[in-house]
mmCIF file of C-alpha atoms in Angstrom:
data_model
loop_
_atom_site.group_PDB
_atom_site.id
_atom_site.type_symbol
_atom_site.label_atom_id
_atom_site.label_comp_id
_atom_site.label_asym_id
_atom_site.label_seq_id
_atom_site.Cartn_x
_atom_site.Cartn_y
_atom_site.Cartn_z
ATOM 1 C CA UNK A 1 0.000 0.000 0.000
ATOM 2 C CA UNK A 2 1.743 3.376 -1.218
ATOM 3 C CA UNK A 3 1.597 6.124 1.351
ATOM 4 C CA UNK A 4 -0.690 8.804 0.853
ATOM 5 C CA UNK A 5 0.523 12.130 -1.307
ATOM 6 C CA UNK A 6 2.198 14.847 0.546
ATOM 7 C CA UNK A 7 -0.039 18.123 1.116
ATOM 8 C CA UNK A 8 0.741 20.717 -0.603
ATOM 9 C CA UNK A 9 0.542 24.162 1.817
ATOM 10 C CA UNK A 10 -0.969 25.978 -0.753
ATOM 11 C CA UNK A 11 0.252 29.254 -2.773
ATOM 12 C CA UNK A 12 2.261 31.558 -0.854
ATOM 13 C CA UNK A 13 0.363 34.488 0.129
ATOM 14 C CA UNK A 14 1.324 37.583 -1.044
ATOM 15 C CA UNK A 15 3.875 39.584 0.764
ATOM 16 C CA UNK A 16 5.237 42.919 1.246
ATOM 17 C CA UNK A 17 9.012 43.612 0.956
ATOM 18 C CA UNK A 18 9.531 44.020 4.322
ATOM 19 C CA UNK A 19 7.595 40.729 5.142
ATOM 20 C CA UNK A 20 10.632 39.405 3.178
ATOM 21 C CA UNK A 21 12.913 40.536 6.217
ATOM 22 C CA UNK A 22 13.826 38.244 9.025
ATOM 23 C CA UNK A 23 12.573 38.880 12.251
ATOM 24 C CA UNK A 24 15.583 40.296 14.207
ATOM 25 C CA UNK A 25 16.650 38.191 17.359
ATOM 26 C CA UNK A 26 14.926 35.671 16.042
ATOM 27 C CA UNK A 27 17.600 32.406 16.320
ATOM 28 C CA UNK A 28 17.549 29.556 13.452
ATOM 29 C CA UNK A 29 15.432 27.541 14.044
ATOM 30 C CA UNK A 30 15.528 23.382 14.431
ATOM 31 C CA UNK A 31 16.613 22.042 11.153
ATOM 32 C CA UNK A 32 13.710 22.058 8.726
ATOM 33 C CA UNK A 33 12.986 19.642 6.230
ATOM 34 C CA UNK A 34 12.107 22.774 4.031
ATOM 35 C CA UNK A 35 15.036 24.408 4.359
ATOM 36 C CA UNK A 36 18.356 23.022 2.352
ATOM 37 C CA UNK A 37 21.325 21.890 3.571
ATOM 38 C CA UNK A 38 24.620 22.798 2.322
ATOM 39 C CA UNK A 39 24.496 19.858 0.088
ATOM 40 C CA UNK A 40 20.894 20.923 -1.893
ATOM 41 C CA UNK A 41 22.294 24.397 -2.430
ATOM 42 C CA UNK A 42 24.274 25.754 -5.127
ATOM 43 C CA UNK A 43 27.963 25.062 -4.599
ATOM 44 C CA UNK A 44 28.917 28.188 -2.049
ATOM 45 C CA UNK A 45 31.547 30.166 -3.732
ATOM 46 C CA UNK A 46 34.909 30.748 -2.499
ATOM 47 C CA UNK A 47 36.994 33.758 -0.989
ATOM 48 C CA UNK A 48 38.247 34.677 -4.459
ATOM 49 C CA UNK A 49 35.735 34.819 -6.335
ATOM 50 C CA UNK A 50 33.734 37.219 -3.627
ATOM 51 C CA UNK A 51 36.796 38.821 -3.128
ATOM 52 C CA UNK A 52 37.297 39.815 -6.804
ATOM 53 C CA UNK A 53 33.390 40.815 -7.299
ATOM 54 C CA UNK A 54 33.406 42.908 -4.388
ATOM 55 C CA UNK A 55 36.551 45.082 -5.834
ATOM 56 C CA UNK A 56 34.785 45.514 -9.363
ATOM 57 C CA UNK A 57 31.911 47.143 -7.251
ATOM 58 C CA UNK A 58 33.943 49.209 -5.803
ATOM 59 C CA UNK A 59 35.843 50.333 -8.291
ATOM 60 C CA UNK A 60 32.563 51.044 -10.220
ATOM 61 C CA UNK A 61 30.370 52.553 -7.432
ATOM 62 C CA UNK A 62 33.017 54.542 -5.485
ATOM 63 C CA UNK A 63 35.883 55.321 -8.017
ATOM 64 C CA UNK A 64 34.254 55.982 -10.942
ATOM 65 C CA UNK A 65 30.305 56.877 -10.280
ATOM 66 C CA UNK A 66 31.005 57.912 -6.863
ATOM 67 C CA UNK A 67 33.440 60.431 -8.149
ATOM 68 C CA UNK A 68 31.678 61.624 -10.905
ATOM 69 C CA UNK A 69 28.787 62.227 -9.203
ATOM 70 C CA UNK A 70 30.920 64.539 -6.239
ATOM 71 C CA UNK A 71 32.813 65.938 -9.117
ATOM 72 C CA UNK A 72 29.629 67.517 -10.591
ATOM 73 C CA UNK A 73 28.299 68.538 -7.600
ATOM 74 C CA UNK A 74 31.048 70.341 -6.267
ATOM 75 C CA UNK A 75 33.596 70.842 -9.401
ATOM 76 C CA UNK A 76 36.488 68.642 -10.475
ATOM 77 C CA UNK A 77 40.009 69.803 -8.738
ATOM 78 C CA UNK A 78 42.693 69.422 -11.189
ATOM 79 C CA UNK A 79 46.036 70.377 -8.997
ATOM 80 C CA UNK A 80 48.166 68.344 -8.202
ATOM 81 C CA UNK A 81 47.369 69.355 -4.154
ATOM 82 C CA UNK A 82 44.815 66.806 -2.688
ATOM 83 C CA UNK A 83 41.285 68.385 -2.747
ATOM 84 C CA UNK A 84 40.333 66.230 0.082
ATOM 85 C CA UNK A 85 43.125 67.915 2.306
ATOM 86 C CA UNK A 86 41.178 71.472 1.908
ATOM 87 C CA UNK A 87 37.783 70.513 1.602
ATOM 88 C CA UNK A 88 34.988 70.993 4.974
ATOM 89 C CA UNK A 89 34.478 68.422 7.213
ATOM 90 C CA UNK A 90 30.719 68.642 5.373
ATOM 91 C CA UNK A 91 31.562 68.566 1.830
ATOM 92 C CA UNK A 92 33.672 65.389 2.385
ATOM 93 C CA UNK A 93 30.863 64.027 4.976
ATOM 94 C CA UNK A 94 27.848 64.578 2.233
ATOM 95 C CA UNK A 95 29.804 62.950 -0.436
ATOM 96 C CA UNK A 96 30.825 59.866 1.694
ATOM 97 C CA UNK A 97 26.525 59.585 2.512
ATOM 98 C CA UNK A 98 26.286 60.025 -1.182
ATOM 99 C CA UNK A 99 28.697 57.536 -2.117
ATOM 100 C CA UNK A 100 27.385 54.858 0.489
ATOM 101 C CA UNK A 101 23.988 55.568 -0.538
ATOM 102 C CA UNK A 102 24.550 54.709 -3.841
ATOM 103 C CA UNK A 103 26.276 51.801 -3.183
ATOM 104 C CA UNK A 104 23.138 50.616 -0.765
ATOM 105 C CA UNK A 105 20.795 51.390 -4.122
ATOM 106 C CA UNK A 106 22.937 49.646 -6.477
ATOM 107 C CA UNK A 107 23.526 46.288 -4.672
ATOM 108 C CA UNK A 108 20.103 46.488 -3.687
ATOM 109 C CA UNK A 109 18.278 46.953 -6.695
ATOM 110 C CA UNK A 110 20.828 44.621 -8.600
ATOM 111 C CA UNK A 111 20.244 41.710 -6.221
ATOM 112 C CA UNK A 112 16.943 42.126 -5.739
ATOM 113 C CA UNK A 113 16.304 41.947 -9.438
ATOM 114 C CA UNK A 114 18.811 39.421 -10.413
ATOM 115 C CA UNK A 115 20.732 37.849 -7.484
ATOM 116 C CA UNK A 116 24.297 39.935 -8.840
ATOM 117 C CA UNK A 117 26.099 43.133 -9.346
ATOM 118 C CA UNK A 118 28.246 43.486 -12.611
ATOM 119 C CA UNK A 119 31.054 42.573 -10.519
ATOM 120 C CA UNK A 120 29.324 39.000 -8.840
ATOM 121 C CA UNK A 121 28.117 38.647 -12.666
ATOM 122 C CA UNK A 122 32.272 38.974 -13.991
ATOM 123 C CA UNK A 123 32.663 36.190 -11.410
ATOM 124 C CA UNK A 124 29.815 33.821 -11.667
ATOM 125 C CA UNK A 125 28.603 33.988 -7.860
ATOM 126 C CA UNK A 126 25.209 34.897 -6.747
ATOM 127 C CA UNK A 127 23.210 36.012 -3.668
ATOM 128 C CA UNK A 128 20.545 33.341 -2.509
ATOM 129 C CA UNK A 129 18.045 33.139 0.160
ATOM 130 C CA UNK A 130 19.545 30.372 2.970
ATOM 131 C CA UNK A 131 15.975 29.938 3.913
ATOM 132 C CA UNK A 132 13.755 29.620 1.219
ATOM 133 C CA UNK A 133 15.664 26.989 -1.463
ATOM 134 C CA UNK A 134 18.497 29.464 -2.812
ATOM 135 C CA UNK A 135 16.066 31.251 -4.039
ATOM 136 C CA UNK A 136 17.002 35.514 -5.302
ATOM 137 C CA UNK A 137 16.497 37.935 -2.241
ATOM 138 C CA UNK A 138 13.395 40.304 -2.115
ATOM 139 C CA UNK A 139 13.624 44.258 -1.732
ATOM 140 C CA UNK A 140 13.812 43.699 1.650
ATOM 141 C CA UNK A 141 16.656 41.393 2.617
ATOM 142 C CA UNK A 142 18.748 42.745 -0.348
ATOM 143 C CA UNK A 143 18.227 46.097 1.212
ATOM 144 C CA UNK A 144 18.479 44.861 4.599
ATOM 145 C CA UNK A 145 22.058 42.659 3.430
ATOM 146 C CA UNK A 146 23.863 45.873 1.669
ATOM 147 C CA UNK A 147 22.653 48.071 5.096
ATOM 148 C CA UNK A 148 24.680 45.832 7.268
ATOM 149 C CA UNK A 149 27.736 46.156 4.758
ATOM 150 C CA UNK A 150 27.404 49.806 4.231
ATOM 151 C CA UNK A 151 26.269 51.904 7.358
ATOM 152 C CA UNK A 152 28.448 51.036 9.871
ATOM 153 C CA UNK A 153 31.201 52.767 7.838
ATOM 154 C CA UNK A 154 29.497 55.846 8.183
ATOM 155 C CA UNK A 155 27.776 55.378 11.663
ATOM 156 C CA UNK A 156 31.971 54.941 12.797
ATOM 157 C CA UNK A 157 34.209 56.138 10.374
ATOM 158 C CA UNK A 158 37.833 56.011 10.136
ATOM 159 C CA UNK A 159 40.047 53.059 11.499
ATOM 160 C CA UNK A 160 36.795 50.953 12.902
ATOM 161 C CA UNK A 161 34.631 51.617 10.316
ATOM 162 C CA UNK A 162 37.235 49.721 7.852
ATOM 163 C CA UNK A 163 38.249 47.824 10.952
ATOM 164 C CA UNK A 164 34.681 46.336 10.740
ATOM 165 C CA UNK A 165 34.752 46.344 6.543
ATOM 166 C CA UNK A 166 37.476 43.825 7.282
ATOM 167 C CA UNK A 167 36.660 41.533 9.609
ATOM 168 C CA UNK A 168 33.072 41.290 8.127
ATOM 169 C CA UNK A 169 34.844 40.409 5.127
ATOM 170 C CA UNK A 170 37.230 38.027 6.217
ATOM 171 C CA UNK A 171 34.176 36.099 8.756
ATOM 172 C CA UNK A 172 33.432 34.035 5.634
ATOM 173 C CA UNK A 173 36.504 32.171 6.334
ATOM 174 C CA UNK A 174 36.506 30.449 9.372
ATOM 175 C CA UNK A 175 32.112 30.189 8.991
ATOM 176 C CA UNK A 176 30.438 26.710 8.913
ATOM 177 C CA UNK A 177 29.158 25.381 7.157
ATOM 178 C CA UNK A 178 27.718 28.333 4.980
ATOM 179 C CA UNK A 179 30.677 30.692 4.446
ATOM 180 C CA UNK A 180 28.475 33.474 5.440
ATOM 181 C CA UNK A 181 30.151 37.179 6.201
ATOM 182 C CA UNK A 182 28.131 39.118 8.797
ATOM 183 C CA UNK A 183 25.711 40.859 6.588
ATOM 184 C CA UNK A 184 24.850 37.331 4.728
ATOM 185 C CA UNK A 185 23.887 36.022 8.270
ATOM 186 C CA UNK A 186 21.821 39.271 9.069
ATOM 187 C CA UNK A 187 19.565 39.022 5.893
ATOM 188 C CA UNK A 188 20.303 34.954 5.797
ATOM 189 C CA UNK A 189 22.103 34.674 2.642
ATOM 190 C CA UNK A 190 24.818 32.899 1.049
ATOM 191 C CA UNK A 191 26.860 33.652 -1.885
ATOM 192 C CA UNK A 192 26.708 30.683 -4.392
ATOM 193 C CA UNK A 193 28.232 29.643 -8.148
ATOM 194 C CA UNK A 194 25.525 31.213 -10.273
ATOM 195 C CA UNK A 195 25.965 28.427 -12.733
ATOM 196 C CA UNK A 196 26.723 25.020 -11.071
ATOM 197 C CA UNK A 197 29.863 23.081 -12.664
#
């Protein structure tokens, strides 16, 4: 006698982008059939890869349209003498919030969207939901995920914001089993191959 057909729960209801987010303090829960293992998710992809897609972003968001961006607001300096050495504390303050806040759009509109920035697409890795089968992050935890990486810079700047940049970065390292950095474990994400091999 076969056993009886699974239930299905039904389609998912439909959700906000902030339903998306998970509930803060909330711990993992007991391992749940419905949620994969390392072994049913896309391979997880490795420190050089990330590494290497992270520095195209930031090349592209802070060197180039970062830049440009300052440089029209406030006028291209073309001495030799440092600009950033006789700007105000302000100017240089407002086009660090500019430059972060783009960053925060891009990655968030680019993984919510498609799972990549230009840079994770050079390198064939991918953001995916830990919790819901790998799938591509909503609004929400995309926005939530480039937050974490972003703000803290700002909120303490200088030696602990990078301080923070790098061990955040470097946390994928020693992390079991899912190679997460500190913003992939506040939104619950992991980076993955985007195309299996």
């Amino acid at each position: 006698m076969s056993a009886p057909a699974p239930q299905s729960d039904g389609p998912r209801p439909a959700t906000s982008a902030l339903d998306d987010l998970p509930r803060m303090g909330a711990a993992d829960p007991v391992p749940d059939p419905r949620r994969p293992p390392v072994s049913a998710l896309p391979p997880l992809a490795g420190f050089g890869r990330r590494l290497g897609a992270r520095a195209v972003d930031f090349v592209l968001v802070f060197l180039v349209v970062g830049q440009l961006i300052t440089g029209l607001i406030w006028g291209f300096h073309t001495s030799s003498v440092d600009p950033a050495s006789h700007a105000p504390k302000a100017q240089l303050l407002a086009a660090a919030l500019i430059q972060v806040g783009l960053a925060v759009v891009y990655e968030t509109a680019m993984f919510a969207k498609w799972g990549q920035t230009l840079g994770k697409m050079l390198f064939d890795v991918r953001i995916a939901r830990r919790d819901r089968e790998a799938e591509i992050p909503g609004v929400g935890v995309a926005l939530l995920r480039a937050c974490v990486y972003y703000v803290p810079y700002l909120l303490a700047a200088g030696l602990i914001g990078i301080a923070f940049w790098l061990l955040n970065g470097l946390w994928q390292t020693w992390d079991k089993p899912y190679r997460q950095c500190l913003h992939d474990k506040a939104a619950r994400t992991v980076v993955v191959r985007a195309r299996a091999s």
